Protein backbone atom coordinates (compact mmCIF):
# COMPACT_ATOMS: atom_id res chain seq x y z
CA UNK A 1 0.00 0.00 0.00
CA UNK A 2 1.08 3.57 -0.80
CA UNK A 3 3.90 2.55 -3.14
CA UNK A 4 2.83 5.11 -5.74
CA UNK A 5 2.84 7.82 -3.08
CA UNK A 6 6.30 6.75 -1.92
CA UNK A 7 7.69 7.11 -5.44
CA UNK A 8 6.12 10.56 -5.74
CA UNK A 9 7.52 11.56 -2.35
CA UNK A 10 10.98 10.50 -3.55
CA UNK A 11 10.57 12.71 -6.62
CA UNK A 12 10.49 9.70 -8.95
CA UNK A 13 7.99 9.29 -11.80
CA UNK A 14 5.99 6.06 -11.58
CA UNK A 15 6.92 5.40 -15.20
CA UNK A 16 10.70 5.64 -14.84
CA UNK A 17 13.67 3.34 -14.36
CA UNK A 18 14.23 4.82 -10.92
CA UNK A 19 10.63 4.32 -9.87
CA UNK A 20 10.62 0.73 -11.06
CA UNK A 21 13.94 0.06 -9.30
CA UNK A 22 12.56 1.21 -5.95
CA UNK A 23 9.36 -0.81 -6.44
CA UNK A 24 11.28 -3.95 -7.43
CA UNK A 25 13.69 -3.72 -4.51
CA UNK A 26 10.89 -3.30 -1.97
CA UNK A 27 8.96 -6.22 -3.46
CA UNK A 28 12.08 -8.39 -3.45
CA UNK A 29 12.72 -7.60 0.22
CA UNK A 30 9.09 -8.24 1.15
CA UNK A 31 8.93 -11.69 -0.45
CA UNK A 32 12.50 -12.63 0.47
CA UNK A 33 11.91 -11.86 4.13
CA UNK A 34 8.58 -13.69 4.01
CA UNK A 35 10.23 -16.85 2.66
CA UNK A 36 13.10 -16.58 5.14
CA UNK A 37 10.50 -16.46 7.92
CA UNK A 38 8.58 -19.33 6.31
CA UNK A 39 11.73 -21.44 6.22
CA UNK A 40 12.45 -20.75 9.89
CA UNK A 41 8.85 -21.67 10.70
CA UNK A 42 9.36 -24.95 8.82
CA UNK A 43 12.21 -25.85 11.20
CA UNK A 44 9.60 -26.00 14.00
CA UNK A 45 6.41 -27.02 12.24
CA UNK A 46 7.65 -28.79 9.12
CA UNK A 47 7.13 -27.71 5.50
CA UNK A 48 3.75 -27.38 3.76
CA UNK A 49 1.81 -30.50 2.80
CA UNK A 50 3.12 -31.81 -0.49
CA UNK A 51 6.52 -30.18 -0.12
CA UNK A 52 8.51 -33.40 -0.12
CA UNK A 53 7.39 -34.51 -3.58
CA UNK A 54 7.88 -30.97 -4.89
CA UNK A 55 11.04 -30.02 -3.01
CA UNK A 56 13.25 -29.90 -6.11
CA UNK A 57 10.88 -27.60 -7.95
CA UNK A 58 10.14 -25.41 -4.93
CA UNK A 59 13.84 -24.84 -4.25
CA UNK A 60 14.40 -24.12 -7.94
CA UNK A 61 11.70 -21.43 -7.86
CA UNK A 62 13.19 -19.88 -4.73
CA UNK A 63 16.58 -19.90 -6.41
CA UNK A 64 15.12 -18.10 -9.43
CA UNK A 65 13.68 -15.40 -7.16
CA UNK A 66 17.05 -15.08 -5.42
CA UNK A 67 18.93 -14.91 -8.71
CA UNK A 68 16.65 -12.13 -9.93
CA UNK A 69 17.17 -10.24 -6.67
CA UNK A 70 20.95 -10.47 -6.99
CA UNK A 71 20.85 -8.87 -10.45
CA UNK A 72 18.57 -5.94 -9.74
CA UNK A 73 19.55 -2.62 -11.28
CA UNK A 74 19.18 0.19 -8.77
CA UNK A 75 19.11 2.70 -11.66
CA UNK A 76 21.28 5.07 -9.67
CA UNK A 77 18.78 5.32 -6.80
CA UNK A 78 20.41 5.05 -3.33
CA UNK A 79 17.11 3.92 -1.77
CA UNK A 80 16.77 1.09 -4.27
CA UNK A 81 20.41 0.05 -3.80
CA UNK A 82 20.11 -0.15 -0.01
CA UNK A 83 16.82 -2.07 -0.09
CA UNK A 84 18.11 -4.40 -2.83
CA UNK A 85 21.12 -5.29 -0.68
CA UNK A 86 18.83 -6.15 2.22
CA UNK A 87 16.64 -8.18 -0.14
CA UNK A 88 19.62 -10.20 -1.35
CA UNK A 89 20.50 -11.02 2.26
CA UNK A 90 16.92 -12.16 2.93
CA UNK A 91 16.89 -14.45 -0.09
CA UNK A 92 20.26 -15.90 0.89
CA UNK A 93 18.92 -16.69 4.36
CA UNK A 94 15.74 -18.18 2.90
CA UNK A 95 17.68 -20.49 0.58
CA UNK A 96 20.11 -21.60 3.29
CA UNK A 97 17.40 -22.67 5.73
CA UNK A 98 15.00 -23.98 3.07
CA UNK A 99 17.66 -26.30 1.67
CA UNK A 100 17.54 -28.28 4.93
CA UNK A 101 14.01 -27.74 6.20
CA UNK A 102 11.88 -26.57 3.26
CA UNK A 103 9.34 -23.78 3.65
CA UNK A 104 6.07 -23.68 5.55
CA UNK A 105 4.26 -21.75 2.79
CA UNK A 106 4.12 -22.77 -0.87
CA UNK A 107 3.39 -19.13 -1.73
CA UNK A 108 4.37 -16.18 0.40
CA UNK A 109 3.19 -13.07 -1.43
CA UNK A 110 0.79 -11.53 -3.90
CA UNK A 111 0.17 -7.88 -4.71
CA UNK A 112 -3.42 -7.30 -3.61
CA UNK A 113 -5.49 -4.17 -4.34
CA UNK A 114 -5.36 -3.04 -0.63
CA UNK A 115 -8.24 -0.66 -1.42
CA UNK A 116 -10.09 -0.77 1.89
CA UNK A 117 -6.92 -1.26 3.93
CA UNK A 118 -5.28 1.64 2.11
CA UNK A 119 -8.21 3.95 2.84
CA UNK A 120 -8.14 3.03 6.54
CA UNK A 121 -4.38 3.67 6.58
CA UNK A 122 -4.97 7.10 4.97
CA UNK A 123 -2.85 6.13 1.97
CA UNK A 124 -2.82 8.21 -1.19
CA UNK A 125 -2.33 5.13 -3.37
CA UNK A 126 -3.24 1.46 -3.08
CA UNK A 127 -1.38 -1.73 -3.93
CA UNK A 128 1.14 -1.31 -6.73
CA UNK A 129 -0.97 1.38 -8.40
CA UNK A 130 -0.05 5.01 -9.00
CA UNK A 131 -2.45 7.69 -7.86
CA UNK A 132 -5.78 7.75 -9.69
CA UNK A 133 -5.81 11.55 -9.63
CA UNK A 134 -4.15 14.35 -7.69
CA UNK A 135 -7.47 15.59 -6.29
CA UNK A 136 -9.83 13.35 -4.34
CA UNK A 137 -13.47 14.12 -3.58
CA UNK A 138 -14.66 12.92 -0.18
CA UNK A 139 -18.23 12.72 1.08
CA UNK A 140 -18.79 14.40 4.42
CA UNK A 141 -20.74 12.76 7.23
CA UNK A 142 -23.02 15.79 7.59
CA UNK A 143 -23.66 15.98 3.86
CA UNK A 144 -21.85 17.55 0.94
CA UNK A 145 -18.35 16.87 -0.38
CA UNK A 146 -14.88 18.36 -0.16
CA UNK A 147 -11.85 18.13 -2.42
CA UNK A 148 -8.47 17.17 -1.00
CA UNK A 149 -5.20 17.49 -2.88
CA UNK A 150 -3.00 14.39 -2.72
CA UNK A 151 -1.18 14.62 0.63
CA UNK A 152 2.10 13.54 -0.99
CA UNK A 153 2.35 16.47 -3.41
CA UNK A 154 3.89 18.92 -0.89
CA UNK A 155 6.44 16.28 0.21
CA UNK A 156 7.38 15.61 -3.39
CA UNK A 157 7.76 19.30 -4.20
CA UNK A 158 9.92 19.79 -1.11
CA UNK A 159 12.08 16.82 -2.16
CA UNK A 160 12.46 18.38 -5.61
CA UNK A 161 13.75 21.62 -4.08
CA UNK A 162 10.76 23.97 -4.14
CA UNK A 163 10.54 26.52 -1.29
CA UNK A 164 7.48 26.60 0.95
CA UNK A 165 5.88 29.65 -0.67
CA UNK A 166 6.04 28.08 -4.13
CA UNK A 167 4.71 24.77 -2.78
CA UNK A 168 1.72 26.59 -1.29
CA UNK A 169 0.98 28.27 -4.62
CA UNK A 170 1.25 25.00 -6.56
CA UNK A 171 -1.04 23.15 -4.14
CA UNK A 172 -3.55 26.02 -4.26
CA UNK A 173 -3.48 25.86 -8.06
CA UNK A 174 -4.16 22.11 -8.04
CA UNK A 175 -7.00 22.59 -5.56
CA UNK A 176 -8.62 25.22 -7.79
CA UNK A 177 -7.98 23.77 -11.25
CA UNK A 178 -7.92 20.02 -10.40
CA UNK A 179 -4.69 19.63 -12.37
CA UNK A 180 -1.01 20.36 -11.94
CA UNK A 181 -0.56 21.32 -15.59
CA UNK A 182 0.01 25.05 -15.81
CA UNK A 183 0.82 25.41 -12.12
CA UNK A 184 3.13 28.32 -11.28
CA UNK A 185 6.82 27.62 -10.65
CA UNK A 186 6.59 23.94 -11.71
CA UNK A 187 9.36 22.99 -14.14
CA UNK A 188 8.62 20.81 -17.16
CA UNK A 189 11.07 18.15 -15.97
CA UNK A 190 9.00 17.52 -12.84
CA UNK A 191 5.57 17.14 -14.44
CA UNK A 192 6.03 13.36 -14.87
CA UNK A 193 6.52 12.91 -11.11
CA UNK A 194 2.85 13.83 -10.64
CA UNK A 195 1.43 11.74 -13.49
CA UNK A 196 -1.63 9.67 -12.54
CA UNK A 197 -3.76 6.88 -13.97
CA UNK A 198 -6.45 9.30 -15.14
CA UNK A 199 -6.79 12.96 -16.03
CA UNK A 200 -4.76 15.24 -18.28
CA UNK A 201 -1.32 14.12 -17.06
CA UNK A 202 -1.54 10.36 -17.47
CA UNK A 203 0.94 7.52 -17.25
CA UNK A 204 1.30 5.76 -20.61
CA UNK A 205 -0.25 2.30 -20.54
CA UNK A 206 3.14 0.72 -21.29
CA UNK A 207 4.34 2.28 -18.03
CA UNK A 208 1.76 0.22 -16.14
CA UNK A 209 2.93 -2.96 -17.89
CA UNK A 210 6.60 -2.17 -17.21
CA UNK A 211 5.86 -1.76 -13.50
CA UNK A 212 4.29 -5.22 -13.43
CA UNK A 213 7.35 -6.57 -15.21
CA UNK A 214 9.62 -4.98 -12.62
CA UNK A 215 7.94 -6.52 -9.56
CA UNK A 216 6.65 -9.86 -10.90
CA UNK A 217 10.01 -11.71 -10.50
CA UNK A 218 9.68 -11.20 -6.75
CA UNK A 219 6.07 -12.27 -6.25
CA UNK A 220 4.87 -15.80 -5.51
CA UNK A 221 1.44 -15.33 -7.03
CA UNK A 222 -0.42 -12.70 -8.99
CA UNK A 223 -0.61 -8.92 -9.18
CA UNK A 224 -3.84 -6.95 -8.96
CA UNK A 225 -3.19 -4.16 -11.45
CA UNK A 226 -5.21 -1.89 -13.68
CA UNK A 227 -3.67 -0.88 -17.00
CA UNK A 228 -5.46 2.34 -17.87
CA UNK A 229 -5.73 2.97 -21.61
CA UNK A 230 -7.29 5.77 -23.70
CA UNK A 231 -10.79 5.27 -25.05
CA UNK A 232 -9.51 5.21 -28.63
CA UNK A 233 -7.09 2.29 -28.27
CA UNK A 234 -7.42 -0.53 -30.76
CA UNK A 235 -7.38 -4.30 -30.38
CA UNK A 236 -3.90 -4.19 -31.91
CA UNK A 237 -2.75 -1.80 -29.16
CA UNK A 238 -3.93 -4.26 -26.53
PDB file of C-alpha atoms in Angstrom:
ATOM      1  CA  UNK A   1       0.000   0.000   0.000  1.00  0.00           C
ATOM      2  CA  UNK A   2       1.084   3.569  -0.797  1.00  0.00           C
ATOM      3  CA  UNK A   3       3.900   2.545  -3.143  1.00  0.00           C
ATOM      4  CA  UNK A   4       2.826   5.110  -5.738  1.00  0.00           C
ATOM      5  CA  UNK A   5       2.841   7.817  -3.075  1.00  0.00           C
ATOM      6  CA  UNK A   6       6.305   6.748  -1.924  1.00  0.00           C
ATOM      7  CA  UNK A   7       7.693   7.112  -5.440  1.00  0.00           C
ATOM      8  CA  UNK A   8       6.115  10.556  -5.736  1.00  0.00           C
ATOM      9  CA  UNK A   9       7.519  11.563  -2.345  1.00  0.00           C
ATOM     10  CA  UNK A  10      10.975  10.504  -3.550  1.00  0.00           C
ATOM     11  CA  UNK A  11      10.571  12.707  -6.617  1.00  0.00           C
ATOM     12  CA  UNK A  12      10.490   9.700  -8.951  1.00  0.00           C
ATOM     13  CA  UNK A  13       7.988   9.292 -11.800  1.00  0.00           C
ATOM     14  CA  UNK A  14       5.990   6.062 -11.580  1.00  0.00           C
ATOM     15  CA  UNK A  15       6.922   5.403 -15.198  1.00  0.00           C
ATOM     16  CA  UNK A  16      10.702   5.637 -14.838  1.00  0.00           C
ATOM     17  CA  UNK A  17      13.667   3.338 -14.365  1.00  0.00           C
ATOM     18  CA  UNK A  18      14.234   4.824 -10.916  1.00  0.00           C
ATOM     19  CA  UNK A  19      10.627   4.320  -9.868  1.00  0.00           C
ATOM     20  CA  UNK A  20      10.617   0.731 -11.059  1.00  0.00           C
ATOM     21  CA  UNK A  21      13.942   0.061  -9.301  1.00  0.00           C
ATOM     22  CA  UNK A  22      12.557   1.206  -5.953  1.00  0.00           C
ATOM     23  CA  UNK A  23       9.357  -0.813  -6.442  1.00  0.00           C
ATOM     24  CA  UNK A  24      11.276  -3.947  -7.429  1.00  0.00           C
ATOM     25  CA  UNK A  25      13.693  -3.715  -4.512  1.00  0.00           C
ATOM     26  CA  UNK A  26      10.888  -3.303  -1.968  1.00  0.00           C
ATOM     27  CA  UNK A  27       8.962  -6.215  -3.459  1.00  0.00           C
ATOM     28  CA  UNK A  28      12.082  -8.391  -3.452  1.00  0.00           C
ATOM     29  CA  UNK A  29      12.720  -7.601   0.217  1.00  0.00           C
ATOM     30  CA  UNK A  30       9.092  -8.237   1.152  1.00  0.00           C
ATOM     31  CA  UNK A  31       8.934 -11.687  -0.445  1.00  0.00           C
ATOM     32  CA  UNK A  32      12.499 -12.634   0.466  1.00  0.00           C
ATOM     33  CA  UNK A  33      11.907 -11.863   4.127  1.00  0.00           C
ATOM     34  CA  UNK A  34       8.577 -13.695   4.012  1.00  0.00           C
ATOM     35  CA  UNK A  35      10.229 -16.853   2.658  1.00  0.00           C
ATOM     36  CA  UNK A  36      13.096 -16.575   5.142  1.00  0.00           C
ATOM     37  CA  UNK A  37      10.495 -16.458   7.924  1.00  0.00           C
ATOM     38  CA  UNK A  38       8.578 -19.327   6.309  1.00  0.00           C
ATOM     39  CA  UNK A  39      11.732 -21.439   6.222  1.00  0.00           C
ATOM     40  CA  UNK A  40      12.450 -20.750   9.890  1.00  0.00           C
ATOM     41  CA  UNK A  41       8.854 -21.671  10.700  1.00  0.00           C
ATOM     42  CA  UNK A  42       9.359 -24.952   8.823  1.00  0.00           C
ATOM     43  CA  UNK A  43      12.205 -25.854  11.204  1.00  0.00           C
ATOM     44  CA  UNK A  44       9.603 -25.999  14.002  1.00  0.00           C
ATOM     45  CA  UNK A  45       6.410 -27.021  12.239  1.00  0.00           C
ATOM     46  CA  UNK A  46       7.650 -28.787   9.121  1.00  0.00           C
ATOM     47  CA  UNK A  47       7.127 -27.714   5.502  1.00  0.00           C
ATOM     48  CA  UNK A  48       3.749 -27.383   3.764  1.00  0.00           C
ATOM     49  CA  UNK A  49       1.813 -30.496   2.803  1.00  0.00           C
ATOM     50  CA  UNK A  50       3.121 -31.815  -0.487  1.00  0.00           C
ATOM     51  CA  UNK A  51       6.517 -30.178  -0.121  1.00  0.00           C
ATOM     52  CA  UNK A  52       8.513 -33.402  -0.115  1.00  0.00           C
ATOM     53  CA  UNK A  53       7.389 -34.513  -3.581  1.00  0.00           C
ATOM     54  CA  UNK A  54       7.880 -30.968  -4.894  1.00  0.00           C
ATOM     55  CA  UNK A  55      11.039 -30.018  -3.011  1.00  0.00           C
ATOM     56  CA  UNK A  56      13.254 -29.899  -6.114  1.00  0.00           C
ATOM     57  CA  UNK A  57      10.880 -27.599  -7.951  1.00  0.00           C
ATOM     58  CA  UNK A  58      10.140 -25.413  -4.928  1.00  0.00           C
ATOM     59  CA  UNK A  59      13.835 -24.840  -4.250  1.00  0.00           C
ATOM     60  CA  UNK A  60      14.397 -24.120  -7.943  1.00  0.00           C
ATOM     61  CA  UNK A  61      11.702 -21.427  -7.861  1.00  0.00           C
ATOM     62  CA  UNK A  62      13.192 -19.879  -4.728  1.00  0.00           C
ATOM     63  CA  UNK A  63      16.585 -19.898  -6.407  1.00  0.00           C
ATOM     64  CA  UNK A  64      15.118 -18.098  -9.431  1.00  0.00           C
ATOM     65  CA  UNK A  65      13.682 -15.405  -7.157  1.00  0.00           C
ATOM     66  CA  UNK A  66      17.048 -15.076  -5.417  1.00  0.00           C
ATOM     67  CA  UNK A  67      18.932 -14.911  -8.709  1.00  0.00           C
ATOM     68  CA  UNK A  68      16.654 -12.127  -9.927  1.00  0.00           C
ATOM     69  CA  UNK A  69      17.168 -10.241  -6.666  1.00  0.00           C
ATOM     70  CA  UNK A  70      20.950 -10.470  -6.989  1.00  0.00           C
ATOM     71  CA  UNK A  71      20.852  -8.869 -10.451  1.00  0.00           C
ATOM     72  CA  UNK A  72      18.567  -5.938  -9.741  1.00  0.00           C
ATOM     73  CA  UNK A  73      19.550  -2.622 -11.285  1.00  0.00           C
ATOM     74  CA  UNK A  74      19.181   0.190  -8.765  1.00  0.00           C
ATOM     75  CA  UNK A  75      19.108   2.701 -11.657  1.00  0.00           C
ATOM     76  CA  UNK A  76      21.276   5.072  -9.668  1.00  0.00           C
ATOM     77  CA  UNK A  77      18.780   5.315  -6.805  1.00  0.00           C
ATOM     78  CA  UNK A  78      20.412   5.050  -3.328  1.00  0.00           C
ATOM     79  CA  UNK A  79      17.108   3.924  -1.774  1.00  0.00           C
ATOM     80  CA  UNK A  80      16.774   1.090  -4.274  1.00  0.00           C
ATOM     81  CA  UNK A  81      20.414   0.047  -3.803  1.00  0.00           C
ATOM     82  CA  UNK A  82      20.106  -0.146  -0.009  1.00  0.00           C
ATOM     83  CA  UNK A  83      16.825  -2.068  -0.091  1.00  0.00           C
ATOM     84  CA  UNK A  84      18.108  -4.395  -2.830  1.00  0.00           C
ATOM     85  CA  UNK A  85      21.123  -5.292  -0.684  1.00  0.00           C
ATOM     86  CA  UNK A  86      18.828  -6.149   2.217  1.00  0.00           C
ATOM     87  CA  UNK A  87      16.644  -8.181  -0.137  1.00  0.00           C
ATOM     88  CA  UNK A  88      19.622 -10.202  -1.354  1.00  0.00           C
ATOM     89  CA  UNK A  89      20.503 -11.022   2.257  1.00  0.00           C
ATOM     90  CA  UNK A  90      16.924 -12.162   2.929  1.00  0.00           C
ATOM     91  CA  UNK A  91      16.895 -14.454  -0.091  1.00  0.00           C
ATOM     92  CA  UNK A  92      20.263 -15.898   0.890  1.00  0.00           C
ATOM     93  CA  UNK A  93      18.924 -16.686   4.364  1.00  0.00           C
ATOM     94  CA  UNK A  94      15.743 -18.178   2.898  1.00  0.00           C
ATOM     95  CA  UNK A  95      17.678 -20.493   0.577  1.00  0.00           C
ATOM     96  CA  UNK A  96      20.105 -21.601   3.287  1.00  0.00           C
ATOM     97  CA  UNK A  97      17.404 -22.672   5.733  1.00  0.00           C
ATOM     98  CA  UNK A  98      15.004 -23.982   3.074  1.00  0.00           C
ATOM     99  CA  UNK A  99      17.658 -26.299   1.671  1.00  0.00           C
ATOM    100  CA  UNK A 100      17.544 -28.284   4.934  1.00  0.00           C
ATOM    101  CA  UNK A 101      14.006 -27.740   6.195  1.00  0.00           C
ATOM    102  CA  UNK A 102      11.880 -26.572   3.259  1.00  0.00           C
ATOM    103  CA  UNK A 103       9.337 -23.777   3.654  1.00  0.00           C
ATOM    104  CA  UNK A 104       6.068 -23.675   5.547  1.00  0.00           C
ATOM    105  CA  UNK A 105       4.262 -21.749   2.790  1.00  0.00           C
ATOM    106  CA  UNK A 106       4.122 -22.769  -0.871  1.00  0.00           C
ATOM    107  CA  UNK A 107       3.390 -19.127  -1.730  1.00  0.00           C
ATOM    108  CA  UNK A 108       4.371 -16.181   0.397  1.00  0.00           C
ATOM    109  CA  UNK A 109       3.189 -13.072  -1.429  1.00  0.00           C
ATOM    110  CA  UNK A 110       0.786 -11.534  -3.900  1.00  0.00           C
ATOM    111  CA  UNK A 111       0.169  -7.879  -4.707  1.00  0.00           C
ATOM    112  CA  UNK A 112      -3.415  -7.301  -3.607  1.00  0.00           C
ATOM    113  CA  UNK A 113      -5.492  -4.166  -4.337  1.00  0.00           C
ATOM    114  CA  UNK A 114      -5.360  -3.037  -0.634  1.00  0.00           C
ATOM    115  CA  UNK A 115      -8.235  -0.660  -1.423  1.00  0.00           C
ATOM    116  CA  UNK A 116     -10.089  -0.769   1.886  1.00  0.00           C
ATOM    117  CA  UNK A 117      -6.921  -1.260   3.930  1.00  0.00           C
ATOM    118  CA  UNK A 118      -5.277   1.636   2.115  1.00  0.00           C
ATOM    119  CA  UNK A 119      -8.207   3.954   2.841  1.00  0.00           C
ATOM    120  CA  UNK A 120      -8.141   3.030   6.541  1.00  0.00           C
ATOM    121  CA  UNK A 121      -4.378   3.674   6.584  1.00  0.00           C
ATOM    122  CA  UNK A 122      -4.968   7.099   4.972  1.00  0.00           C
ATOM    123  CA  UNK A 123      -2.847   6.126   1.971  1.00  0.00           C
ATOM    124  CA  UNK A 124      -2.821   8.215  -1.187  1.00  0.00           C
ATOM    125  CA  UNK A 125      -2.327   5.129  -3.365  1.00  0.00           C
ATOM    126  CA  UNK A 126      -3.238   1.463  -3.083  1.00  0.00           C
ATOM    127  CA  UNK A 127      -1.379  -1.729  -3.930  1.00  0.00           C
ATOM    128  CA  UNK A 128       1.145  -1.311  -6.732  1.00  0.00           C
ATOM    129  CA  UNK A 129      -0.966   1.377  -8.399  1.00  0.00           C
ATOM    130  CA  UNK A 130      -0.052   5.005  -9.001  1.00  0.00           C
ATOM    131  CA  UNK A 131      -2.453   7.695  -7.860  1.00  0.00           C
ATOM    132  CA  UNK A 132      -5.781   7.748  -9.686  1.00  0.00           C
ATOM    133  CA  UNK A 133      -5.806  11.550  -9.633  1.00  0.00           C
ATOM    134  CA  UNK A 134      -4.150  14.354  -7.686  1.00  0.00           C
ATOM    135  CA  UNK A 135      -7.472  15.590  -6.291  1.00  0.00           C
ATOM    136  CA  UNK A 136      -9.834  13.347  -4.340  1.00  0.00           C
ATOM    137  CA  UNK A 137     -13.470  14.117  -3.581  1.00  0.00           C
ATOM    138  CA  UNK A 138     -14.658  12.915  -0.176  1.00  0.00           C
ATOM    139  CA  UNK A 139     -18.227  12.723   1.079  1.00  0.00           C
ATOM    140  CA  UNK A 140     -18.790  14.405   4.420  1.00  0.00           C
ATOM    141  CA  UNK A 141     -20.736  12.758   7.227  1.00  0.00           C
ATOM    142  CA  UNK A 142     -23.015  15.785   7.590  1.00  0.00           C
ATOM    143  CA  UNK A 143     -23.656  15.984   3.856  1.00  0.00           C
ATOM    144  CA  UNK A 144     -21.845  17.549   0.944  1.00  0.00           C
ATOM    145  CA  UNK A 145     -18.355  16.875  -0.383  1.00  0.00           C
ATOM    146  CA  UNK A 146     -14.884  18.362  -0.159  1.00  0.00           C
ATOM    147  CA  UNK A 147     -11.852  18.131  -2.423  1.00  0.00           C
ATOM    148  CA  UNK A 148      -8.469  17.168  -0.998  1.00  0.00           C
ATOM    149  CA  UNK A 149      -5.198  17.490  -2.882  1.00  0.00           C
ATOM    150  CA  UNK A 150      -3.003  14.395  -2.716  1.00  0.00           C
ATOM    151  CA  UNK A 151      -1.178  14.616   0.628  1.00  0.00           C
ATOM    152  CA  UNK A 152       2.095  13.540  -0.985  1.00  0.00           C
ATOM    153  CA  UNK A 153       2.346  16.467  -3.409  1.00  0.00           C
ATOM    154  CA  UNK A 154       3.894  18.921  -0.886  1.00  0.00           C
ATOM    155  CA  UNK A 155       6.436  16.283   0.207  1.00  0.00           C
ATOM    156  CA  UNK A 156       7.384  15.605  -3.388  1.00  0.00           C
ATOM    157  CA  UNK A 157       7.762  19.298  -4.196  1.00  0.00           C
ATOM    158  CA  UNK A 158       9.918  19.787  -1.109  1.00  0.00           C
ATOM    159  CA  UNK A 159      12.083  16.822  -2.159  1.00  0.00           C
ATOM    160  CA  UNK A 160      12.459  18.382  -5.608  1.00  0.00           C
ATOM    161  CA  UNK A 161      13.750  21.616  -4.076  1.00  0.00           C
ATOM    162  CA  UNK A 162      10.762  23.972  -4.139  1.00  0.00           C
ATOM    163  CA  UNK A 163      10.541  26.521  -1.294  1.00  0.00           C
ATOM    164  CA  UNK A 164       7.484  26.599   0.952  1.00  0.00           C
ATOM    165  CA  UNK A 165       5.881  29.649  -0.667  1.00  0.00           C
ATOM    166  CA  UNK A 166       6.037  28.075  -4.128  1.00  0.00           C
ATOM    167  CA  UNK A 167       4.705  24.770  -2.775  1.00  0.00           C
ATOM    168  CA  UNK A 168       1.715  26.593  -1.287  1.00  0.00           C
ATOM    169  CA  UNK A 169       0.976  28.269  -4.625  1.00  0.00           C
ATOM    170  CA  UNK A 170       1.246  24.999  -6.559  1.00  0.00           C
ATOM    171  CA  UNK A 171      -1.039  23.147  -4.142  1.00  0.00           C
ATOM    172  CA  UNK A 172      -3.552  26.020  -4.258  1.00  0.00           C
ATOM    173  CA  UNK A 173      -3.484  25.855  -8.063  1.00  0.00           C
ATOM    174  CA  UNK A 174      -4.161  22.108  -8.041  1.00  0.00           C
ATOM    175  CA  UNK A 175      -7.005  22.587  -5.564  1.00  0.00           C
ATOM    176  CA  UNK A 176      -8.625  25.218  -7.785  1.00  0.00           C
ATOM    177  CA  UNK A 177      -7.982  23.770 -11.248  1.00  0.00           C
ATOM    178  CA  UNK A 178      -7.923  20.022 -10.396  1.00  0.00           C
ATOM    179  CA  UNK A 179      -4.694  19.632 -12.370  1.00  0.00           C
ATOM    180  CA  UNK A 180      -1.007  20.357 -11.940  1.00  0.00           C
ATOM    181  CA  UNK A 181      -0.559  21.319 -15.588  1.00  0.00           C
ATOM    182  CA  UNK A 182       0.006  25.047 -15.811  1.00  0.00           C
ATOM    183  CA  UNK A 183       0.820  25.408 -12.123  1.00  0.00           C
ATOM    184  CA  UNK A 184       3.129  28.319 -11.280  1.00  0.00           C
ATOM    185  CA  UNK A 185       6.816  27.618 -10.654  1.00  0.00           C
ATOM    186  CA  UNK A 186       6.590  23.943 -11.713  1.00  0.00           C
ATOM    187  CA  UNK A 187       9.365  22.991 -14.137  1.00  0.00           C
ATOM    188  CA  UNK A 188       8.617  20.809 -17.156  1.00  0.00           C
ATOM    189  CA  UNK A 189      11.073  18.146 -15.966  1.00  0.00           C
ATOM    190  CA  UNK A 190       8.996  17.520 -12.840  1.00  0.00           C
ATOM    191  CA  UNK A 191       5.569  17.140 -14.439  1.00  0.00           C
ATOM    192  CA  UNK A 192       6.027  13.358 -14.870  1.00  0.00           C
ATOM    193  CA  UNK A 193       6.519  12.909 -11.106  1.00  0.00           C
ATOM    194  CA  UNK A 194       2.855  13.835 -10.641  1.00  0.00           C
ATOM    195  CA  UNK A 195       1.431  11.744 -13.485  1.00  0.00           C
ATOM    196  CA  UNK A 196      -1.626   9.669 -12.539  1.00  0.00           C
ATOM    197  CA  UNK A 197      -3.760   6.878 -13.967  1.00  0.00           C
ATOM    198  CA  UNK A 198      -6.445   9.297 -15.145  1.00  0.00           C
ATOM    199  CA  UNK A 199      -6.791  12.961 -16.027  1.00  0.00           C
ATOM    200  CA  UNK A 200      -4.760  15.240 -18.279  1.00  0.00           C
ATOM    201  CA  UNK A 201      -1.320  14.119 -17.064  1.00  0.00           C
ATOM    202  CA  UNK A 202      -1.543  10.358 -17.473  1.00  0.00           C
ATOM    203  CA  UNK A 203       0.937   7.524 -17.252  1.00  0.00           C
ATOM    204  CA  UNK A 204       1.296   5.762 -20.606  1.00  0.00           C
ATOM    205  CA  UNK A 205      -0.251   2.301 -20.537  1.00  0.00           C
ATOM    206  CA  UNK A 206       3.135   0.721 -21.291  1.00  0.00           C
ATOM    207  CA  UNK A 207       4.337   2.276 -18.029  1.00  0.00           C
ATOM    208  CA  UNK A 208       1.763   0.215 -16.139  1.00  0.00           C
ATOM    209  CA  UNK A 209       2.930  -2.964 -17.887  1.00  0.00           C
ATOM    210  CA  UNK A 210       6.596  -2.171 -17.208  1.00  0.00           C
ATOM    211  CA  UNK A 211       5.857  -1.761 -13.504  1.00  0.00           C
ATOM    212  CA  UNK A 212       4.289  -5.220 -13.433  1.00  0.00           C
ATOM    213  CA  UNK A 213       7.350  -6.574 -15.214  1.00  0.00           C
ATOM    214  CA  UNK A 214       9.619  -4.983 -12.616  1.00  0.00           C
ATOM    215  CA  UNK A 215       7.941  -6.516  -9.562  1.00  0.00           C
ATOM    216  CA  UNK A 216       6.651  -9.860 -10.896  1.00  0.00           C
ATOM    217  CA  UNK A 217      10.011 -11.709 -10.499  1.00  0.00           C
ATOM    218  CA  UNK A 218       9.682 -11.199  -6.754  1.00  0.00           C
ATOM    219  CA  UNK A 219       6.067 -12.271  -6.251  1.00  0.00           C
ATOM    220  CA  UNK A 220       4.869 -15.801  -5.507  1.00  0.00           C
ATOM    221  CA  UNK A 221       1.437 -15.325  -7.025  1.00  0.00           C
ATOM    222  CA  UNK A 222      -0.424 -12.702  -8.993  1.00  0.00           C
ATOM    223  CA  UNK A 223      -0.613  -8.918  -9.178  1.00  0.00           C
ATOM    224  CA  UNK A 224      -3.841  -6.948  -8.959  1.00  0.00           C
ATOM    225  CA  UNK A 225      -3.185  -4.162 -11.445  1.00  0.00           C
ATOM    226  CA  UNK A 226      -5.212  -1.891 -13.681  1.00  0.00           C
ATOM    227  CA  UNK A 227      -3.670  -0.882 -17.003  1.00  0.00           C
ATOM    228  CA  UNK A 228      -5.461   2.344 -17.869  1.00  0.00           C
ATOM    229  CA  UNK A 229      -5.731   2.966 -21.615  1.00  0.00           C
ATOM    230  CA  UNK A 230      -7.286   5.772 -23.698  1.00  0.00           C
ATOM    231  CA  UNK A 231     -10.787   5.274 -25.047  1.00  0.00           C
ATOM    232  CA  UNK A 232      -9.511   5.215 -28.628  1.00  0.00           C
ATOM    233  CA  UNK A 233      -7.090   2.290 -28.272  1.00  0.00           C
ATOM    234  CA  UNK A 234      -7.422  -0.533 -30.760  1.00  0.00           C
ATOM    235  CA  UNK A 235      -7.385  -4.301 -30.384  1.00  0.00           C
ATOM    236  CA  UNK A 236      -3.898  -4.194 -31.906  1.00  0.00           C
ATOM    237  CA  UNK A 237      -2.754  -1.797 -29.161  1.00  0.00           C
ATOM    238  CA  UNK A 238      -3.931  -4.256 -26.528  1.00  0.00           C
TER     239      UNK A 238
END
